[in-house]
Structures are given as C-alpha cells and as structure tokens.
Coordinates of C-alpha atoms in Angstrom, one line a residue:
M179 CA -43.0 -4.0 -10.5
D180 CA -44.2 -2.6 -13.5
E181 CA -47.7 -1.0 -12.9
E182 CA -50.4 -1.9 -15.7
S183 CA -54.1 -2.3 -15.5
G184 CA -55.0 -5.9 -14.1
D185 CA -57.7 -6.0 -16.6
R186 CA -55.5 -5.6 -19.6
V187 CA -54.9 -8.4 -22.0
Y188 CA -51.4 -9.6 -22.9
Y189 CA -50.2 -11.2 -26.1
V190 CA -46.5 -12.6 -26.0
I191 CA -44.2 -13.7 -29.0
S192 CA -40.4 -14.3 -28.8
D193 CA -37.7 -15.6 -30.9
L194 CA -38.2 -14.0 -34.2
H195 CA -34.5 -13.7 -34.9
I196 CA -35.4 -11.2 -37.7
G197 CA -32.0 -10.2 -39.6
G198 CA -28.6 -11.4 -40.4
D199 CA -26.0 -11.7 -43.1
E200 CA -27.1 -12.3 -46.5
Q201 CA -29.3 -15.2 -46.6
L202 CA -30.4 -14.8 -42.9
E203 CA -32.0 -11.7 -44.0
E204 CA -35.0 -13.9 -45.5
V205 CA -37.9 -14.1 -43.0
E206 CA -40.1 -17.0 -44.0
F207 CA -43.1 -15.6 -41.7
L208 CA -43.4 -12.0 -42.5
D209 CA -46.2 -12.4 -44.1
E210 CA -47.9 -14.0 -41.1
L211 CA -46.4 -11.7 -38.7
L212 CA -47.4 -8.7 -40.7
D213 CA -51.0 -10.1 -40.5
F214 CA -50.7 -11.0 -36.8
L215 CA -49.7 -7.0 -36.0
A216 CA -52.7 -6.0 -38.3
R217 CA -55.0 -7.8 -36.3
L218 CA -53.8 -6.3 -33.2
A219 CA -54.1 -2.9 -34.8
D220 CA -57.7 -3.6 -34.9
I221 CA -58.8 -5.2 -31.8
D222 CA -61.1 -3.4 -29.4
E223 CA -59.7 -4.3 -26.1
D224 CA -57.0 -2.9 -23.7
A225 CA -54.0 -5.0 -25.0
E226 CA -50.4 -5.2 -24.9
L227 CA -47.9 -7.0 -27.1
V228 CA -44.9 -8.4 -25.2
I229 CA -42.1 -9.3 -27.5
N230 CA -40.1 -11.5 -25.3
G231 CA -36.5 -11.4 -26.3
D232 CA -34.5 -12.2 -29.6
A233 CA -36.8 -10.3 -31.8
F234 CA -33.7 -9.5 -34.0
G235 CA -30.5 -11.3 -34.9
L236 CA -28.2 -8.6 -34.2
W237 CA -25.3 -11.0 -33.3
E238 CA -25.6 -12.2 -37.0
F239 CA -24.8 -9.1 -38.4
T240 CA -21.0 -9.3 -38.7
K241 CA -20.5 -6.4 -41.5
V242 CA -22.2 -3.7 -39.5
D243 CA -21.8 -2.1 -35.9
G244 CA -23.7 -0.3 -33.5
L245 CA -26.7 1.6 -34.7
G246 CA -25.8 0.8 -38.1
K247 CA -27.5 -2.5 -37.5
F248 CA -31.0 -0.5 -36.7
E249 CA -30.6 1.2 -40.2
V250 CA -30.1 -2.1 -42.0
L251 CA -33.3 -3.6 -40.3
V252 CA -35.6 -0.6 -41.0
D253 CA -34.1 -0.4 -44.9
T254 CA -34.5 -4.3 -45.1
Y255 CA -38.1 -4.5 -43.6
P256 CA -39.9 -1.3 -44.0
E257 CA -43.2 -3.2 -44.0
L258 CA -42.8 -4.4 -40.6
F259 CA -41.5 -1.1 -38.7
E260 CA -44.6 0.8 -40.5
Q261 CA -46.7 -2.0 -39.2
L262 CA -45.2 -1.9 -35.9
R263 CA -45.9 2.0 -35.8
T264 CA -49.6 1.4 -36.7
T265 CA -50.2 -1.3 -34.4
G266 CA -48.6 0.7 -31.7
E267 CA -51.1 3.3 -32.1
N268 CA -53.9 0.9 -30.7
V269 CA -52.0 -1.5 -28.4
D270 CA -48.8 -0.9 -26.3
I271 CA -46.0 -2.7 -27.9
T272 CA -43.1 -3.8 -25.4
L273 CA -39.6 -5.0 -26.6
L274 CA -37.4 -6.9 -24.2
P275 CA -33.9 -7.8 -25.3
G276 CA -32.7 -11.4 -25.5
N277 CA -29.2 -12.7 -26.0
H278 CA -29.2 -12.0 -29.6
D279 CA -30.5 -8.5 -29.7
H280 CA -28.4 -7.8 -26.4
E281 CA -27.3 -4.8 -28.0
L282 CA -30.6 -3.3 -27.5
A283 CA -29.9 -2.9 -24.0
A284 CA -26.3 -1.4 -24.6
Y285 CA -27.1 1.8 -26.4
D286 CA -29.6 4.1 -25.2
E287 CA -30.2 5.4 -28.6
Y288 CA -31.9 2.4 -29.5
V289 CA -34.9 3.4 -27.1
E290 CA -35.4 6.4 -28.8
R291 CA -35.2 5.0 -32.3
F292 CA -37.9 2.3 -31.3
A293 CA -39.9 4.8 -30.0
E294 CA -40.4 6.6 -33.4
Y295 CA -42.1 3.5 -34.2
N296 CA -44.7 3.1 -31.0
V297 CA -42.3 0.3 -29.6
D298 CA -41.3 0.6 -25.9
L299 CA -38.0 -0.7 -25.5
V300 CA -37.1 -2.0 -22.0
Q301 CA -33.4 -2.5 -21.5
G302 CA -33.7 -4.6 -18.3
Q303 CA -33.5 -8.5 -18.2
S304 CA -37.1 -9.0 -17.1
L305 CA -40.2 -6.9 -16.5
T306 CA -43.5 -7.8 -14.6
R307 CA -47.3 -7.0 -15.4
V308 CA -50.5 -7.4 -13.1
V309 CA -53.2 -9.5 -14.3
G310 CA -56.2 -9.4 -11.8
D311 CA -54.6 -10.0 -8.2
Q312 CA -51.7 -12.0 -9.8
V313 CA -48.2 -11.2 -11.5
V314 CA -46.8 -12.1 -14.7
H315 CA -42.8 -12.4 -14.8
F316 CA -41.2 -12.2 -18.2
E317 CA -37.8 -12.8 -19.1
H318 CA -36.3 -14.0 -22.4
G319 CA -34.4 -16.9 -20.5
H320 CA -31.0 -16.9 -21.8
Q321 CA -29.6 -16.1 -18.4
H322 CA -30.0 -19.7 -17.2
D323 CA -28.1 -21.1 -20.4
P324 CA -24.3 -21.3 -19.5
N325 CA -23.3 -20.6 -23.1
N326 CA -25.3 -17.7 -23.6
A327 CA -25.6 -15.9 -20.0
I328 CA -24.7 -12.4 -20.2
E329 CA -23.1 -11.3 -16.8
A330 CA -22.4 -7.6 -17.5
W331 CA -26.1 -6.9 -18.8
G332 CA -25.6 -3.5 -21.0
D333 CA -22.0 -4.1 -21.6
P334 CA -21.7 -3.5 -25.7
N335 CA -18.4 -5.6 -25.2
A336 CA -20.2 -8.7 -23.5
T337 CA -19.4 -12.0 -25.6
P338 CA -20.6 -15.0 -23.9
L339 CA -19.4 -18.4 -25.8
G340 CA -23.1 -18.2 -27.9
Y341 CA -21.9 -14.8 -29.2
Y342 CA -18.9 -16.4 -30.9
Y343 CA -20.8 -19.1 -32.2
N344 CA -23.6 -16.8 -33.9
T345 CA -21.0 -14.5 -35.6
L346 CA -18.5 -17.2 -36.5
V347 CA -20.8 -20.1 -37.5
T348 CA -24.4 -18.7 -37.9
S349 CA -23.4 -15.7 -39.7
R350 CA -21.1 -17.6 -42.2
A351 CA -23.9 -20.0 -42.9
G352 CA -26.1 -17.1 -44.1
Q353 CA -23.2 -16.1 -46.2
L354 CA -22.7 -19.5 -47.9
S355 CA -26.0 -20.9 -48.2
D356 CA -26.9 -19.9 -51.5
R357 CA -23.6 -22.2 -52.8
G358 CA -25.3 -25.3 -51.9
R359 CA -27.5 -27.3 -54.3
Y360 CA -30.6 -26.3 -52.2
N361 CA -30.3 -23.0 -50.0
W362 CA -30.7 -25.1 -46.7
L363 CA -27.5 -23.7 -44.8
K364 CA -29.6 -20.6 -43.7
D365 CA -31.7 -22.9 -41.5
V366 CA -28.9 -23.3 -39.3
Q367 CA -30.8 -21.1 -36.6
A368 CA -33.3 -23.8 -36.4
V369 CA -31.0 -26.5 -35.1
T370 CA -31.3 -26.9 -31.4
P371 CA -29.6 -27.8 -29.3
T372 CA -26.4 -26.7 -31.3
E373 CA -24.6 -29.9 -30.4
R374 CA -26.9 -31.7 -33.0
M375 CA -25.0 -29.4 -35.7
P376 CA -22.6 -32.1 -36.8
V377 CA -25.2 -34.7 -37.4
W378 CA -27.5 -32.1 -39.2
L379 CA -24.8 -31.0 -41.8
L380 CA -24.0 -34.8 -42.1
S381 CA -27.9 -35.2 -42.7
K382 CA -28.1 -32.5 -45.4
Y383 CA -24.9 -33.3 -47.0
F384 CA -26.2 -37.0 -47.7
Y385 CA -29.7 -36.2 -48.8
R386 CA -28.9 -32.9 -50.3
E387 CA -25.3 -32.1 -51.4
M388 CA -24.1 -35.6 -52.2
N389 CA -23.7 -36.8 -55.8
P390 CA -26.9 -38.6 -56.2
V391 CA -24.8 -41.6 -58.3
L392 CA -22.9 -41.7 -55.2
R393 CA -25.5 -41.5 -52.8
Y394 CA -27.9 -44.4 -54.5
A395 CA -24.9 -46.6 -54.9
L396 CA -24.4 -46.2 -51.3
V397 CA -28.0 -46.6 -50.2
P398 CA -28.0 -50.3 -50.5
F399 CA -25.3 -51.0 -48.4
L400 CA -26.2 -48.7 -45.6
L401 CA -29.7 -50.3 -45.7
L402 CA -28.0 -53.6 -45.1
F403 CA -25.6 -52.5 -42.9
N404 CA -27.4 -54.1 -39.9
I405 CA -27.7 -57.4 -41.7
S406 CA -24.1 -57.2 -43.1
A407 CA -22.8 -56.6 -39.6
V408 CA -24.1 -60.0 -38.6
L409 CA -23.2 -61.8 -41.7
A410 CA -19.7 -60.6 -41.1
V411 CA -19.6 -62.0 -37.8
V412 CA -20.8 -65.5 -39.3
A413 CA -18.4 -65.2 -42.0
A414 CA -15.5 -65.0 -39.3
L415 CA -16.9 -68.1 -37.6
D416 CA -16.9 -69.9 -40.7
I417 CA -13.2 -68.9 -41.7
L418 CA -12.4 -69.8 -38.1
G419 CA -13.8 -73.5 -38.5
V420 CA -16.3 -72.4 -35.7
W421 CA -19.7 -72.5 -37.0
S422 CA -20.1 -72.9 -40.9
V423 CA -23.9 -74.2 -40.9
P424 CA -25.1 -70.7 -41.7
V425 CA -23.0 -70.2 -44.6
A426 CA -23.5 -73.5 -46.3
V427 CA -27.4 -72.9 -45.8
A428 CA -27.4 -69.4 -47.2
T429 CA -25.4 -71.0 -50.5
T430 CA -27.6 -73.6 -51.1
F431 CA -30.7 -71.1 -50.6
L432 CA -29.4 -68.7 -53.1
A433 CA -28.4 -71.1 -55.4
Q434 CA -31.9 -71.7 -56.2
F435 CA -32.7 -68.4 -57.7
G436 CA -29.9 -68.9 -60.4
P437 CA -28.2 -65.6 -61.6
A438 CA -30.3 -63.4 -59.4
G439 CA -29.3 -65.6 -56.4
T440 CA -25.6 -65.1 -57.5
A441 CA -26.3 -61.4 -57.8
V442 CA -27.7 -61.3 -54.4
W443 CA -24.7 -63.5 -53.1
F444 CA -22.1 -61.0 -54.5
L445 CA -23.9 -58.0 -53.1
L446 CA -24.1 -59.3 -49.6
A447 CA -20.5 -60.6 -50.0
A448 CA -19.2 -56.9 -50.9
N449 CA -21.4 -55.8 -48.1
V450 CA -19.9 -58.1 -45.7
A451 CA -16.4 -57.3 -46.6
I452 CA -16.8 -53.6 -46.2
T453 CA -18.6 -54.2 -43.0
G454 CA -16.1 -56.4 -41.6
I455 CA -13.3 -53.5 -42.4
L456 CA -15.4 -50.9 -40.9
L457 CA -16.2 -53.0 -37.6
L458 CA -12.4 -53.5 -37.2
V459 CA -11.6 -49.7 -37.9
A460 CA -14.5 -49.0 -35.3
I461 CA -12.8 -50.1 -32.5
P462 CA -10.0 -47.9 -32.3
L463 CA -12.3 -45.1 -33.3
Y464 CA -14.6 -45.9 -30.6
F465 CA -12.0 -45.3 -27.9
L466 CA -10.9 -42.1 -29.8
R467 CA -14.3 -41.0 -30.0
R468 CA -14.9 -41.4 -26.3
D469 CA -11.7 -39.8 -25.2
V470 CA -12.6 -36.7 -27.3
R471 CA -16.0 -36.5 -25.9
Q472 CA -14.7 -36.6 -22.4
T473 CA -12.4 -33.8 -23.2
I474 CA -15.3 -31.7 -24.5
N475 CA -17.3 -32.5 -21.6
R476 CA -14.5 -31.4 -19.3
F477 CA -14.4 -28.0 -21.1
G478 CA -18.3 -27.6 -21.2
I479 CA -18.3 -26.4 -24.6
F480 CA -21.4 -28.5 -25.8
E481 CA -22.4 -30.8 -23.3
T482 CA -24.1 -28.5 -20.7
G483 CA -27.0 -28.6 -18.3
L484 CA -29.3 -26.9 -21.0
T485 CA -28.7 -29.5 -23.6
V486 CA -29.0 -32.2 -21.5
D487 CA -32.3 -31.1 -19.9
A488 CA -33.6 -27.8 -21.4
E489 CA -36.2 -27.2 -19.1
A490 CA -34.6 -27.8 -15.8
P491 CA -32.7 -24.6 -15.2
Y492 CA -35.9 -22.7 -16.2
E493 CA -38.0 -24.9 -13.7
A494 CA -35.6 -23.8 -10.9
A495 CA -36.0 -20.1 -12.0
A496 CA -39.7 -20.4 -11.8
K497 CA -39.5 -21.8 -8.6
E498 CA -37.4 -19.3 -7.1
I499 CA -39.3 -16.2 -8.6
F500 CA -42.6 -18.0 -7.2
A501 CA -40.9 -18.3 -3.6
E502 CA -39.6 -14.8 -3.5
E503 CA -42.6 -13.3 -5.1
P504 CA -45.8 -15.2 -3.9
Q505 CA -48.0 -12.9 -5.9
T506 CA -46.3 -14.1 -9.1
A507 CA -48.1 -17.0 -10.6
I508 CA -46.7 -17.3 -14.2
Y509 CA -43.3 -17.4 -15.4
C510 CA -43.2 -16.6 -19.1
Y511 CA -39.9 -17.2 -20.9
G512 CA -38.4 -18.2 -24.3
H513 CA -34.9 -19.0 -25.6
T514 CA -35.3 -22.7 -26.1
H515 CA -37.9 -22.4 -29.0
R516 CA -39.9 -24.9 -27.7
P517 CA -43.6 -24.0 -26.8
T518 CA -44.4 -25.6 -23.5
M519 CA -46.5 -25.1 -20.4
Q520 CA -46.1 -27.0 -17.0
T521 CA -47.1 -26.6 -13.5
V522 CA -44.4 -25.5 -11.1
D523 CA -44.9 -25.1 -7.3
G524 CA -48.5 -24.0 -7.9
G525 CA -47.5 -21.4 -10.5
L526 CA -47.5 -22.0 -14.4
M527 CA -43.9 -22.2 -16.4
V528 CA -44.7 -21.1 -20.0
N529 CA -42.6 -21.1 -23.1
T530 CA -43.5 -18.8 -26.1
G531 CA -41.8 -21.0 -28.6
T532 CA -40.3 -19.6 -31.7
W533 CA -41.3 -18.1 -35.1
L534 CA -38.4 -19.8 -36.9
K535 CA -38.7 -23.1 -38.7
R536 CA -38.2 -25.9 -36.2
L537 CA -36.2 -29.3 -37.2
H538 CA -37.3 -32.4 -35.6
R539 CA -34.8 -35.4 -35.6
R540 CA -36.2 -38.7 -37.0
D541 CA -33.4 -41.5 -36.7
G542 CA -33.6 -44.1 -39.2
I543 CA -35.4 -47.3 -38.5
I544 CA -33.2 -49.5 -40.6
G545 CA -29.7 -49.6 -41.7
I546 CA -27.4 -46.7 -40.7
L547 CA -29.1 -44.1 -42.9
P548 CA -28.3 -40.6 -41.6
P549 CA -31.3 -39.1 -39.3
V550 CA -33.9 -36.9 -41.2
F551 CA -34.5 -33.5 -39.8
Y552 CA -38.2 -32.9 -40.6
P553 CA -39.1 -29.1 -40.7
S554 CA -42.3 -27.8 -39.4
Y555 CA -43.7 -24.4 -38.3
Q556 CA -45.3 -24.0 -34.9
L557 CA -46.2 -20.2 -34.9
S558 CA -48.4 -19.0 -31.9
A559 CA -49.0 -16.2 -29.7
V560 CA -49.3 -16.8 -26.0
R561 CA -52.6 -14.9 -24.8
I562 CA -52.7 -14.1 -20.8
A563 CA -55.6 -12.5 -19.6
Q564 CA -58.3 -12.4 -16.8
A565 CA -60.8 -14.9 -16.7
P566 CA -63.8 -15.6 -14.1
D567 CA -62.2 -18.3 -12.7
G568 CA -58.4 -16.8 -12.2
V569 CA -55.9 -16.0 -15.2
A570 CA -56.1 -17.8 -18.2
V571 CA -53.2 -18.5 -20.6
E572 CA -53.7 -20.1 -24.1
Y573 CA -51.7 -20.4 -27.3
E574 CA -53.4 -18.8 -30.2
P575 CA -51.8 -20.6 -33.4
I576 CA -50.7 -18.5 -36.2
Q577 CA -51.4 -21.0 -39.4
K578 CA -48.5 -21.7 -41.8
P579 CA -48.2 -24.7 -44.0
S580 CA -45.6 -27.4 -43.3
P581 CA -42.7 -26.9 -45.7
S582 CA -41.8 -30.5 -45.7
P583 CA -42.8 -31.2 -49.3
E584 CA -40.3 -28.8 -50.9
E585 CA -37.7 -29.2 -48.6
L586 CA -37.3 -32.6 -48.2
T587 CA -36.0 -35.0 -50.7
L588 CA -38.2 -38.0 -52.0
T589 CA -35.8 -40.3 -49.8
E590 CA -36.3 -38.2 -46.5
R591 CA -40.2 -38.4 -47.1
L592 CA -40.3 -41.8 -47.4
L593 CA -38.2 -42.5 -44.4
T594 CA -40.4 -40.0 -42.5
L595 CA -43.9 -41.7 -43.6
G596 CA -45.9 -42.0 -40.4
R597 CA -43.2 -40.4 -38.4
K598 CA -44.5 -36.6 -38.8
P599 CA -43.9 -34.3 -35.5
D600 CA -46.7 -33.4 -33.6
T601 CA -46.8 -29.7 -33.9
D602 CA -50.2 -29.3 -31.6
L603 CA -49.8 -26.3 -29.0
P604 CA -50.0 -26.7 -25.0
D605 CA -54.0 -26.7 -24.0
R606 CA -55.5 -23.6 -22.3
A607 CA -54.5 -23.4 -18.7
V608 CA -56.4 -21.2 -15.8
V609 CA -54.1 -20.2 -12.8
A610 CA -56.9 -20.0 -10.2
G611 CA -54.9 -18.9 -7.4
A612 CA -51.4 -18.9 -5.8
E613 CA -51.6 -22.6 -5.3
T614 CA -53.8 -24.0 -7.9
V615 CA -53.5 -24.4 -11.7
E616 CA -56.3 -26.2 -13.6
A617 CA -55.8 -27.4 -17.2
V618 CA -58.7 -27.4 -19.7
E619 CA -59.1 -28.3 -23.0
A620 CA -58.1 -26.0 -25.9
E621 CA -60.9 -24.1 -27.3

C-alpha cells in the first residue's frame, strides 16, 4: 500500500488523450485544464492530483517512436508542462499510465523526464491512497476491457487489439480530418464504444459531407419511408386484387386538391416504388447481415462484454478488490469516458469520466434519417477527502460551453430539439464505513 496522510485531499482526473498525429494535436479543453491546474497551484490544503490514466495519446503518434514522443509533447504544449511544473510545487502530482499511454510504463527514462516537471510517474497498473481510516484504489481500468488489456505490462512491444485500432484508424483520422467539409473526423476518439464507428461515419457523411442538393432531395423520401413501406404493401395487395379499397380512397381524396394532389400522388408513387424495391433487396441483405454479425461475434472483434455492458467488468473488479482488501472503500477508475458513481458491496465505484468531447447518439423519431451524434462536454475533477461522517466523494464541474451550435447542421439541431443529453454529474456521496454508503444532494 502506498502510504499517504489520511487527512490529504485527492483530486482525480483521467482520459485527457492529449497528443496524436496532425489534427489530433488540438486540445479543445486546454484553457480549462490550465485554469484547473492554476487553481491547484494556489490552494491552501494538503492535496494531491492523481491523473488516472490516458493523460496522453501516445498510441496515436505514428511518426515518432519512444522518448521522441515526450519531446513532441513538450514542444507542442509548452504552457501545459510549465503549468504542471508550477502546480507541482504546491501539490503532489501523480501520473498513472493507461492503455493509450502505456509506453510511460515501458521506459524508465520517462520517470526522470516527468520528474523535471514535478510529476511523479508511477509505472504500475494501480495505486492506493489512505483517506481517514479507509483506502482508495486507483486504476485506469483498461485491464478489464478485452480489447485493451495488456498482459505484459511494461513491455514496449505489447500490442492489444486496441493498439492497432488507434494506430491504424484513430491516427489516420487525425491525418485526414482537415480534408472534410468540416474538420470533424478528429472527433473519432469521442466515439465510444467503437462499434458505433460505422453509424457515426454514416451520420457525418449524410449531414456534413453529402452534396447538399442530393441530401435535400433524399430527405422527403427518408422522412416518408415508414409511410411508403406501408403504402408499398397496400399497393401490392391492390395489384394482386386482394384489397383495393385503400388505393381507391387515397386516389379520390387527393383528386380533390387538383394539381397539388397530383404532385403529392406522384411523390408518394415514386417513394412507394423505391421503397418496394428496397424491401425486396432487404430480404437477402438481412440474412447476409445476420451471417456477418454472427461471424464477427465468433471472433469477438467488436461485440465484447465491454460494449454490451460497459459497467459489468468494473463492478466485478470492484467487488473482488473490496473482498480482498476490506479497508478499501472506493474503487476509482476511468477508461469508459462515462462519469458515474454507484454502490457495490458496501463500497463506492467511481468513474472519473473524460475531458474529451462526448457524443450522445440520438436516433431519428421519424423516417429512416441517420442518427445524430449530439456533442457536449462533461469536464470534471473528482474530489476525495475526509469528512466528519466518513469519506466524501464529489464531482467538481469544469465549465465549458456545449459545441453543438457550431458543430451541428441546422437539420441536426432540428432533429434534436428537446432531446439534448443530460450532462449533470453524479451527486456527492459519503462512504461512512466499510459497509455503508450514503448519497447526499450535490452542493
């Protein structure tokens, strides 16, 4: 166990993912991060900042190797490293590697280089701290993700499946992002779980990259697809002589409106014809899609326990730690980018979230328009400290305006009216003892 004062206050952040090829260099929250570090540089309390994994996107550097990546980071973000140096003179800063910056555990030279900026790099997979008479367990959490688990921790040649995804897909996206109509491809890191990638690409193509004339020509058809599918079935029944009443009634009704009714009739007829063809093609495509999905599931490439239930592996890990170390009352992790807090076997499981942009999927409520991925920020630091009634855990929000107005098209904004994501952070909680967790309202 790492010995620290039980009266010390801990601030925890994770998943900053700073750095990467070309467009991935942009850190949209850099000003907020510098302000947060500057605030810690002035606080009057015995405190420690724990950066709980994936502070840097070293996997996303494909043109530089080894310690050369550190030099690129320092040259690209000089203000950040100088602020770390200043903040580290007032509070201890501890950096724990995650999967994206696993290389920090592979080269001892990194320890010396970070020490120059008053950052203590711990090259293990986890660490503990004492608060009051209880213990907090910190780990990034990637070891419970089958796609990113690193068995040979500290081996510079360790390459789980996630490594190849990020070096081949994420870094490539950073190199190509500025070629789009809007520089959106760099947000690839915000797409979680990764199985949503094909749908996200389809969404951004439709709303951002597709020729506007073609898009607006398709919109009426896509909006009327559900109606057209029903009409296609009705039309088939009429052709077969099974039931002709609906077609006759619709024809008579639209005829009352003269040319306007005729125009609507031709629009519906075109939609019905196209929909009918698609329905016929959809039958063999359905069986092909099902067979492909079953094959993918057998290989376990995308459909994993993490993507199906993101919290289950961490709940199991927390239970195991609480059982093995009865004094441990808090299991603090990151990796999944979802700021959450829940009770597990009398202890508290805390996810520190991410400082990256978050993309919230909003499926269309009419027609078959592609889903909209609504962007937001949910920046926060988790504060863990001794309280009169136990150990208090609370999220301190870092204010940053939502990027939706400039990053969503008018169509996307209309489709998400009244459907904005809830970005509220979990309420404050107090671990009163080894078997009690009491939730209280956020202050």
